[in-house]
PDB file of C-alpha atoms in Angstrom:
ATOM      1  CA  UNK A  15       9.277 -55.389  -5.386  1.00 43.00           C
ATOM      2  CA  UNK A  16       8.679 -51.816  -4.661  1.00 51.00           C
ATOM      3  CA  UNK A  17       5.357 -50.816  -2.693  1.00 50.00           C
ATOM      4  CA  UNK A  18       2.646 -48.927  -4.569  1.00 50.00           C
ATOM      5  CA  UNK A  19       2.176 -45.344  -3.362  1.00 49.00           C
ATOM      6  CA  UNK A  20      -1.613 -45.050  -2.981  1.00 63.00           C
ATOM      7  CA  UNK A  21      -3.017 -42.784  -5.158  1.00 74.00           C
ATOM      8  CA  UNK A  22      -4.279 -39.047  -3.969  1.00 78.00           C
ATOM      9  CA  UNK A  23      -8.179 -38.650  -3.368  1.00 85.00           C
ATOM     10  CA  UNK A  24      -9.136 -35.183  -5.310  1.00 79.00           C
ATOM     11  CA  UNK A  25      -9.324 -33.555  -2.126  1.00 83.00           C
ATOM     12  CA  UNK A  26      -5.668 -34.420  -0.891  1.00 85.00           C
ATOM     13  CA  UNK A  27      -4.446 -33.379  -4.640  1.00 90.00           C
ATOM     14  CA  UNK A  28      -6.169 -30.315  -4.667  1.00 89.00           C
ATOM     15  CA  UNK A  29      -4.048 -29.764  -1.163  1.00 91.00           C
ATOM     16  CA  UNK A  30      -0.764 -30.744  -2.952  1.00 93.00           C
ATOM     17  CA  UNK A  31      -1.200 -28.469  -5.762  1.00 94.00           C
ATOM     18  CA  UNK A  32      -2.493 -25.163  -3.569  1.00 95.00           C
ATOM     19  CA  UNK A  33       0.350 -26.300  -0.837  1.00 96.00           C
ATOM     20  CA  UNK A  34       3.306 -26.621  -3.633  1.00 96.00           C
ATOM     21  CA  UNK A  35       2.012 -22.804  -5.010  1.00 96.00           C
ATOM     22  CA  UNK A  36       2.489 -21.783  -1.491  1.00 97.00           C
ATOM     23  CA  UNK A  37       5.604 -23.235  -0.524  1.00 97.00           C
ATOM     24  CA  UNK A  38       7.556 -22.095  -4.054  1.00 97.00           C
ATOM     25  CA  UNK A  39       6.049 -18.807  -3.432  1.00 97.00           C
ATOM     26  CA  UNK A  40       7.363 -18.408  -0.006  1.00 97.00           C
ATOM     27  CA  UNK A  41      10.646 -20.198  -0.675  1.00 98.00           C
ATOM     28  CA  UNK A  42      11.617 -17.937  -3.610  1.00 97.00           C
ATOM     29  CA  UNK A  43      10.802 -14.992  -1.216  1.00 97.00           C
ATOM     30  CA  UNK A  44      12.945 -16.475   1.639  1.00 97.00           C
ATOM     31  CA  UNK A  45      15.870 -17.041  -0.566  1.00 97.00           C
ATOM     32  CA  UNK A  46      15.592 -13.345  -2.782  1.00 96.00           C
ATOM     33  CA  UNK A  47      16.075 -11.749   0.407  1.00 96.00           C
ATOM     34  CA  UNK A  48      19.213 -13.606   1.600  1.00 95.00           C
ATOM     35  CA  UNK A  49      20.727 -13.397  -2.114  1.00 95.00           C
ATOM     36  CA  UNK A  50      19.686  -9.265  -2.104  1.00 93.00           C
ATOM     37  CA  UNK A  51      21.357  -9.276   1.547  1.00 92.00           C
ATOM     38  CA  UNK A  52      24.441 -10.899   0.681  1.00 91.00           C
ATOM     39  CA  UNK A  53      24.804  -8.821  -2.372  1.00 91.00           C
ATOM     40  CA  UNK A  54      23.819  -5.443  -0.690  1.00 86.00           C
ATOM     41  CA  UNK A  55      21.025  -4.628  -3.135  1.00 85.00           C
ATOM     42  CA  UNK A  56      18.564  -3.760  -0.547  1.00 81.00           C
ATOM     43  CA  UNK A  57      18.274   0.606  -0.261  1.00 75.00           C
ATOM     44  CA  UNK A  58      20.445   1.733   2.947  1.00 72.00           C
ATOM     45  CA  UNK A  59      17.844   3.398   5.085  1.00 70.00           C
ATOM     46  CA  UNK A  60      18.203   7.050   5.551  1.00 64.00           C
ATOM     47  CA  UNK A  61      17.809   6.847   9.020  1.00 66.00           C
ATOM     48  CA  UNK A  62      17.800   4.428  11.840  1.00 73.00           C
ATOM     49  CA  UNK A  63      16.182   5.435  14.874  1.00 74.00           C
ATOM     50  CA  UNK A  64      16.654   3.595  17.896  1.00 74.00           C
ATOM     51  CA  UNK A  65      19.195   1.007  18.251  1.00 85.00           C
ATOM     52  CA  UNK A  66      17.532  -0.921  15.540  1.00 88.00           C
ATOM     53  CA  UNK A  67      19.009  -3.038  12.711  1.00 85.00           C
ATOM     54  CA  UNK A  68      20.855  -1.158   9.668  1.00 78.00           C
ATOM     55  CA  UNK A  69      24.050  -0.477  10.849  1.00 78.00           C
ATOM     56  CA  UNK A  70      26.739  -2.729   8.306  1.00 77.00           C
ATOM     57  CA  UNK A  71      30.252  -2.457   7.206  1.00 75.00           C
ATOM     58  CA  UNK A  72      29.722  -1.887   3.019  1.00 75.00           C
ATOM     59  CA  UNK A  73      30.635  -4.354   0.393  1.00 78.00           C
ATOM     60  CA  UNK A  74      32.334  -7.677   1.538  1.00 83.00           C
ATOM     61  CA  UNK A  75      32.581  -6.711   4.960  1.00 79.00           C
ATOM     62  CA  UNK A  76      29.537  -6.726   5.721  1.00 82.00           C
ATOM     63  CA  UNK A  77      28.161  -9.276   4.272  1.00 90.00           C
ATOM     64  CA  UNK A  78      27.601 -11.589   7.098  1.00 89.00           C
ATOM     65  CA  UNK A  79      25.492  -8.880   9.318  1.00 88.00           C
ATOM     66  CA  UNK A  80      23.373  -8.288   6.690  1.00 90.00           C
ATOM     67  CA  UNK A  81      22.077 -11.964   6.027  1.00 93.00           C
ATOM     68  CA  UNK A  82      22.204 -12.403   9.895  1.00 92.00           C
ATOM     69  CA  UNK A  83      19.951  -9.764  10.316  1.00 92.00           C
ATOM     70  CA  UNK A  84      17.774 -10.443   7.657  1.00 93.00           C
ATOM     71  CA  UNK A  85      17.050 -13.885   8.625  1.00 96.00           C
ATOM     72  CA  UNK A  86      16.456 -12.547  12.032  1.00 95.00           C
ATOM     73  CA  UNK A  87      13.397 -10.892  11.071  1.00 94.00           C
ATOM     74  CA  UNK A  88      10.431 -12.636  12.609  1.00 94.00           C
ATOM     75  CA  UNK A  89       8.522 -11.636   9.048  1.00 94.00           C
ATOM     76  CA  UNK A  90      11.248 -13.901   6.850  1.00 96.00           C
ATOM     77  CA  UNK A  91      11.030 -16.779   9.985  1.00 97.00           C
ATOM     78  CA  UNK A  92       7.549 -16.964   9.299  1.00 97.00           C
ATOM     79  CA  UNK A  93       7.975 -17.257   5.513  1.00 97.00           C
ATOM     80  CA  UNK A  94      10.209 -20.005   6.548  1.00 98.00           C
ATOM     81  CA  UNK A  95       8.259 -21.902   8.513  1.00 98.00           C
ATOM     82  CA  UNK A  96       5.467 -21.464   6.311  1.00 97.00           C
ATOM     83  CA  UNK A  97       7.763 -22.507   3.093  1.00 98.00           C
ATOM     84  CA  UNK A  98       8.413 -25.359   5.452  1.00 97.00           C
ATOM     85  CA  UNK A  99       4.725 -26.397   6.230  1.00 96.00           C
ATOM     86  CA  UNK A 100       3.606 -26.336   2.835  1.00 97.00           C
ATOM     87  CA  UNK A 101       6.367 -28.147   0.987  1.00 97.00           C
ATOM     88  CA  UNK A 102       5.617 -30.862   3.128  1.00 95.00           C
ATOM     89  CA  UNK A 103       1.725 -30.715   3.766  1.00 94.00           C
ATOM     90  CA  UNK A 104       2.745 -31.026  -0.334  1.00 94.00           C
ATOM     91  CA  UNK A 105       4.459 -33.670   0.115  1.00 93.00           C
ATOM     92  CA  UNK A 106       2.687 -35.680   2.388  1.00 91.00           C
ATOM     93  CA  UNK A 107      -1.456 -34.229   2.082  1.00 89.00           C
ATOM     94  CA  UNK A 108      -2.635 -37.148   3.935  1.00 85.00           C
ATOM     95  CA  UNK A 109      -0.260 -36.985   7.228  1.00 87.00           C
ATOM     96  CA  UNK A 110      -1.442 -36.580  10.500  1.00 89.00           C
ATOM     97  CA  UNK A 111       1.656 -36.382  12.169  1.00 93.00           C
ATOM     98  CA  UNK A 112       2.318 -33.767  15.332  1.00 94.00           C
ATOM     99  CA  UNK A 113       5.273 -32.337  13.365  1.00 93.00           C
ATOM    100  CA  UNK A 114       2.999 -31.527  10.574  1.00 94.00           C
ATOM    101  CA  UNK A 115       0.250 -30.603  12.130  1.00 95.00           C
ATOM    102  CA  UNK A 116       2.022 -27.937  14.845  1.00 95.00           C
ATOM    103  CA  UNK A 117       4.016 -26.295  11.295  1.00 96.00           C
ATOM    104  CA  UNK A 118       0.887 -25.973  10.038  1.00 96.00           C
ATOM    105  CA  UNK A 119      -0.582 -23.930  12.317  1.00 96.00           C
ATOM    106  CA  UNK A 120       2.417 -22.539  13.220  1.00 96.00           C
ATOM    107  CA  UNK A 121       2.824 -21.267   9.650  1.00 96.00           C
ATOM    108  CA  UNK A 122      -0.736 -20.133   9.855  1.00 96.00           C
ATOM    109  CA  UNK A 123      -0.046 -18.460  13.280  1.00 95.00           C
ATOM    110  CA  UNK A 124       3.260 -16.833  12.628  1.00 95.00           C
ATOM    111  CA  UNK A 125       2.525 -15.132   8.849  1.00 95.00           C
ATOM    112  CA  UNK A 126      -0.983 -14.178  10.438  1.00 94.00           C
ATOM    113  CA  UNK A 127       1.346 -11.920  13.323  1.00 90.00           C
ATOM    114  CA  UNK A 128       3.754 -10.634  10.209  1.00 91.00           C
ATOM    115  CA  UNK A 129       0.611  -9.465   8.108  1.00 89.00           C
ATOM    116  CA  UNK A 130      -1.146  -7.960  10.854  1.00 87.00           C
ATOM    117  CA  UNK A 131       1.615  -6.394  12.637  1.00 82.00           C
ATOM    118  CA  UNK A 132       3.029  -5.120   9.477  1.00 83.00           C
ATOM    119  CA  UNK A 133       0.249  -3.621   8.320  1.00 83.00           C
ATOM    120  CA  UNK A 134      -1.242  -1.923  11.537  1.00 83.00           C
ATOM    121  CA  UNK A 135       2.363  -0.962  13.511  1.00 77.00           C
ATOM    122  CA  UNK A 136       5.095  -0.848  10.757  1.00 73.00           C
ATOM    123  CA  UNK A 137       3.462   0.179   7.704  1.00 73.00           C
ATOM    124  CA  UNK A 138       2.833   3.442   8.517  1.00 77.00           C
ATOM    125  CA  UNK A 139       6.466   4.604   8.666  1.00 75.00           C
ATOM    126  CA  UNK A 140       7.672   2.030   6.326  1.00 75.00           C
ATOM    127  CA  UNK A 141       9.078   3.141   2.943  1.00 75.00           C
ATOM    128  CA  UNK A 142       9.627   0.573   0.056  1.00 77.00           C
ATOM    129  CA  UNK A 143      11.886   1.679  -2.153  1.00 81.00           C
ATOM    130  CA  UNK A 144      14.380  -0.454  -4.888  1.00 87.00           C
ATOM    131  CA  UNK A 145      14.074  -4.353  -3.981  1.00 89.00           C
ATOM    132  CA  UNK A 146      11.226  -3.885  -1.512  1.00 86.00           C
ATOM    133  CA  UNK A 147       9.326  -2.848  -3.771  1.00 86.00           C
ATOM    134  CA  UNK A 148       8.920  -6.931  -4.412  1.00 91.00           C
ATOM    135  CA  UNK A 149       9.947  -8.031  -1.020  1.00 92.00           C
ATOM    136  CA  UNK A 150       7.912  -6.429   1.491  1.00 90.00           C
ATOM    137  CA  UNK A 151       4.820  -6.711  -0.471  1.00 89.00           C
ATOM    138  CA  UNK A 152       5.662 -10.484  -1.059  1.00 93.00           C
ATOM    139  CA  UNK A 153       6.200 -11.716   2.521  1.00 94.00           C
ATOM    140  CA  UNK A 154       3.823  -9.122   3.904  1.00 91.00           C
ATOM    141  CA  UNK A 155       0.727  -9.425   2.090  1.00 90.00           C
ATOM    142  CA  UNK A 156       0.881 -12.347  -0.976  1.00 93.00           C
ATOM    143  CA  UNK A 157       2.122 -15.524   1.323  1.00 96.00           C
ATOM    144  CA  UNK A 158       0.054 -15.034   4.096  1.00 94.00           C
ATOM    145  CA  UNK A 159      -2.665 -14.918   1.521  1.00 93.00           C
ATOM    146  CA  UNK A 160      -1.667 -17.878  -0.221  1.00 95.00           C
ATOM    147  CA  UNK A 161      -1.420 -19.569   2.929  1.00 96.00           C
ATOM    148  CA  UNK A 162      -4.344 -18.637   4.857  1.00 95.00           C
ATOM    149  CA  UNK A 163      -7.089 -18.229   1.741  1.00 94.00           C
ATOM    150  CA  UNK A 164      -5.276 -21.187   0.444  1.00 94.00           C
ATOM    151  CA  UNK A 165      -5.492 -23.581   3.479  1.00 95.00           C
ATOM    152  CA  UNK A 166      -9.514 -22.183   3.883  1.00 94.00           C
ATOM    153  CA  UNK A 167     -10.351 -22.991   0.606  1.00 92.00           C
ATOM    154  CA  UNK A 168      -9.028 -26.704   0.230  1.00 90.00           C
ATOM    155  CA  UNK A 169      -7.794 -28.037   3.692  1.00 87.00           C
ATOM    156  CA  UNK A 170      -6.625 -29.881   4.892  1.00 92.00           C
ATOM    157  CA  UNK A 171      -9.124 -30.159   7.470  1.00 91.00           C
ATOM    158  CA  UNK A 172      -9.183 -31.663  11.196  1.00 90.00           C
ATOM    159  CA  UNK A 173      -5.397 -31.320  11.671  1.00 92.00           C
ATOM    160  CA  UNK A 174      -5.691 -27.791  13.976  1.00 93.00           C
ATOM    161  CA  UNK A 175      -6.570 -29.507  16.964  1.00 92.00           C
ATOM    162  CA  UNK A 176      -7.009 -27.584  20.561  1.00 92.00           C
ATOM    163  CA  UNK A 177      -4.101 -29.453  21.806  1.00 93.00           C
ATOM    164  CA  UNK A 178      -1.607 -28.080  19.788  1.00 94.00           C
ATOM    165  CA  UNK A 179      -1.791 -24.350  20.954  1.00 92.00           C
ATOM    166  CA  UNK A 180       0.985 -24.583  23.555  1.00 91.00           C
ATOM    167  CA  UNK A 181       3.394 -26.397  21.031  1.00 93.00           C
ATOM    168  CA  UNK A 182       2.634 -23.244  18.345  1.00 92.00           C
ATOM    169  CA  UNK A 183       4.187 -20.937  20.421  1.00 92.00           C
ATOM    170  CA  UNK A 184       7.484 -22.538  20.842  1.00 93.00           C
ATOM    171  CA  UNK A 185       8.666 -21.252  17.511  1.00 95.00           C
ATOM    172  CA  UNK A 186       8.148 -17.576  18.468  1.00 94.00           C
ATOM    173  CA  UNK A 187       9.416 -18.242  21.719  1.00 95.00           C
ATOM    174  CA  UNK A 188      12.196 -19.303  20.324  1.00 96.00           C
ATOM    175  CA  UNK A 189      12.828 -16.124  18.336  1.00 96.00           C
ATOM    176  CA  UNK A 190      11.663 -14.064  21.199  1.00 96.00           C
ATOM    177  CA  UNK A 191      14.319 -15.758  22.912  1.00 96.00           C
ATOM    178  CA  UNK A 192      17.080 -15.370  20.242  1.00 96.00           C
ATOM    179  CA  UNK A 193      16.195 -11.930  19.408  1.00 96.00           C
ATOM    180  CA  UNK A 194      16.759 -10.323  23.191  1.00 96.00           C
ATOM    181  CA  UNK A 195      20.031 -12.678  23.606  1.00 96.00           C
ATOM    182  CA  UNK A 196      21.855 -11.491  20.169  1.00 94.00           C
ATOM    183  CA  UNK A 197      20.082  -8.256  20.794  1.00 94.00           C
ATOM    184  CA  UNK A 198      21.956  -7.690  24.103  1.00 93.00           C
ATOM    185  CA  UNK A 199      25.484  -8.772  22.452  1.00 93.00           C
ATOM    186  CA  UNK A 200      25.101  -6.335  19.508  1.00 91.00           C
ATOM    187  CA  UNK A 201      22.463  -3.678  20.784  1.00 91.00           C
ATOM    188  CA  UNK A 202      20.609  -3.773  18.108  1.00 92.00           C
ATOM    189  CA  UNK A 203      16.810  -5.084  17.380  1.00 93.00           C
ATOM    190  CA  UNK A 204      14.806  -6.055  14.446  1.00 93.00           C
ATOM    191  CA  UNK A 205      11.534  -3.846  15.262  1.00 90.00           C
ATOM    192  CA  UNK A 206      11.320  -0.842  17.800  1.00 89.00           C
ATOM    193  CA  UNK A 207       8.775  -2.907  19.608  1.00 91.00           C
ATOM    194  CA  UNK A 208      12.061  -4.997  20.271  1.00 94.00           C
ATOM    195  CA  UNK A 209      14.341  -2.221  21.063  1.00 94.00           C
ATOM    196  CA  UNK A 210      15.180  -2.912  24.756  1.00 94.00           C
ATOM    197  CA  UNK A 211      18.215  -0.258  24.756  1.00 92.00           C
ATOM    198  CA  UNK A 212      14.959   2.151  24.002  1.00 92.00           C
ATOM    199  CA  UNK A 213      12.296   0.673  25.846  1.00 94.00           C
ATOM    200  CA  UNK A 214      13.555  -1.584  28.953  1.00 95.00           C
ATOM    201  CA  UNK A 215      13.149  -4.557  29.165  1.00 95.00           C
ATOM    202  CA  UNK A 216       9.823  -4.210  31.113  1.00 96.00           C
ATOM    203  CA  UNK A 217       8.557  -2.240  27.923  1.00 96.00           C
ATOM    204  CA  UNK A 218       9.390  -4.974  25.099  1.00 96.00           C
ATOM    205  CA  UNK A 219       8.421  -7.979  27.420  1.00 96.00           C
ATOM    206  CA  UNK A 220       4.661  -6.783  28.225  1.00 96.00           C
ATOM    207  CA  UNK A 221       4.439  -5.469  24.110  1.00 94.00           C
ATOM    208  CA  UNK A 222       5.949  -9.182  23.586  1.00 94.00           C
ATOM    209  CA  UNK A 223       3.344 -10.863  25.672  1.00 95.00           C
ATOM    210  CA  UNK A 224       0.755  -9.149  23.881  1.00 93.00           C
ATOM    211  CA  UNK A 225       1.680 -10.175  20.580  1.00 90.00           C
ATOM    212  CA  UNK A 226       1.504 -13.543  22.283  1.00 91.00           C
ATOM    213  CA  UNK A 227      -1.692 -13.413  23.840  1.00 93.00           C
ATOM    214  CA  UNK A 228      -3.051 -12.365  20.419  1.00 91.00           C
ATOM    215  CA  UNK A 229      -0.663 -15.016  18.995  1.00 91.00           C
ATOM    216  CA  UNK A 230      -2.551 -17.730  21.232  1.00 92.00           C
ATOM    217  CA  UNK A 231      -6.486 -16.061  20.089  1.00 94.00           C
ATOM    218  CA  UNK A 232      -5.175 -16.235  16.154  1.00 93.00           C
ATOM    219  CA  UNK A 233      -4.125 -20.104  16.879  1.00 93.00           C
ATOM    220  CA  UNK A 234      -7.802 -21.008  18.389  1.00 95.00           C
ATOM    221  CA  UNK A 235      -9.327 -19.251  16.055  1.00 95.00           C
ATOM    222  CA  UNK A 236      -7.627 -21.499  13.354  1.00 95.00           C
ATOM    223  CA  UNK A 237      -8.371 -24.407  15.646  1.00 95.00           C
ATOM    224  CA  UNK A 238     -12.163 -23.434  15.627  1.00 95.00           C
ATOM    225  CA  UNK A 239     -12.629 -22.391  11.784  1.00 94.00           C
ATOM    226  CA  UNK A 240     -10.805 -25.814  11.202  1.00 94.00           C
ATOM    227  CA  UNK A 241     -13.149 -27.577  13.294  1.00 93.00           C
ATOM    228  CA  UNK A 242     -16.275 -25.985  11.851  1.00 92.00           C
ATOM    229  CA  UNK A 243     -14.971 -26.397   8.442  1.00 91.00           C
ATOM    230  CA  UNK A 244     -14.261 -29.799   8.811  1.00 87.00           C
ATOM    231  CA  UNK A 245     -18.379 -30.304  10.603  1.00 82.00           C
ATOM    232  CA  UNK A 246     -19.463 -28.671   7.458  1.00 75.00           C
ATOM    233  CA  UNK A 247     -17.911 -30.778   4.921  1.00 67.00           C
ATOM    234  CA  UNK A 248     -18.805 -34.335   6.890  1.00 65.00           C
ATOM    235  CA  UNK A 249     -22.615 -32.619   6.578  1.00 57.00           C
ATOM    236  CA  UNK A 250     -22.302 -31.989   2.850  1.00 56.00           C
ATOM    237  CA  UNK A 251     -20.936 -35.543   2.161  1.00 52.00           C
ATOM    238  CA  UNK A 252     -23.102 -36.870   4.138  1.00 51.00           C
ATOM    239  CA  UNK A 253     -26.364 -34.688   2.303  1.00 52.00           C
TER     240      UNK A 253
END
């Protein structure tokens, strides 16, 4: 006889349903880019300063450069990892595995960076124009909403423990690492703050360690607002 799945306390639906909006959301970004990549819908940028990313064959030929670039962005990674998270914090509401638990704040962590960073270094000279219109707005702004007002407002709580800061920044690491290797085989970067051939390495590892440090703060702040959120409900159950 099959087991019984147990059924979901109001709580852990109310994290499936906010956690599935997330994840489709940030899915249907992640794959809209690669499809507009592939297809070469995105506006060619009227100028590329730096030795920065842009620079592909047209049509057919390029097609591969363009979706390897695009999923080297560390804004669509994020969107991954937080499509990731979600679909299964949706899956699973009531797991307290490690896995889970270090996507989960790495999704938090990571979109947190993209938002921020976006908004206060890239922005500024950033045009949107055709597709982006949708894109950059989507995986800038309305899934790091979704993910950080949603996880605030419903949980789940008590999973953002201190011990899981070091494992959060393996992911960026990981880019960080990816991003300097490829970028020294093709000379070319995602973001000027990347752009060794501009900046030395010296340059892009202390702005990298910044984004880091500030990487590491965002994380224990989650780990703190989870805590106290999670204090605050025992009190009101227990009241």
């Amino acid at each position: 006889m099959p087991t019984s799945v147990p059924a979901l306390t109001s709580t852990e639906a109310g994290v499936a349903r906010m956690s599935w909006l997330t994840a489709i959301v940030a899915w249907f970004g992640v794959v809209l880019v690669g499809v507009l990549s592939a297809t070469g819908s995105f506006a060619a940028p009227e100028q590329i300063e730096g030795h920065l990313f842009g620079h592909h064959p047209s049509g057919t030929a390029g097609v591969f450069s363009r979706v390897f670039d695009t999923y080297s962005y560390f804004t669509v990674w994020s969107n991954i990892v937080v499509a990731i998270a979600f679909t299964l914090l949706a899956r699973r509401p009531s797991s307290r595995s490690v896995v889970q638990r270090v996507l989960l704040l790495d999704a938090l962590l990571m979109i947190t960076i993209t938002t921020v960073v976006y908004w206060l270094v890239l922005a500024p000279t950033d045009t949107w124009q055709g597709w982006s219109l949708l894109t950059s707005p989507l995986q800038h702004a309305v899934v790091g909403l979704l993910a950080v007002v949603g996880w605030i407002a419903v949980g789940p709580r008590g999973l953002l423990t201190i011990d899981l800061l070091p494992k959060a920044l393996v992911v960026p690491l990981i880019w960080i690492a990816l991003t300097l290797i490829r970028g020294a085989v093709i000379d070319a970067y995602p973001y000027p703050f990347t752009d060794v051939a501009t900046l030395g390495y010296p340059g892009v590892l202390v702005r990298l360690a910044v984004i880091l440090v500030v990487g590491l703060l965002i994380a224990a702040g989650y780990s703190a607002l989870d805590r106290r959120l999670s204090h605050r409900n025992r009190s009101s159950i227990q009241n």
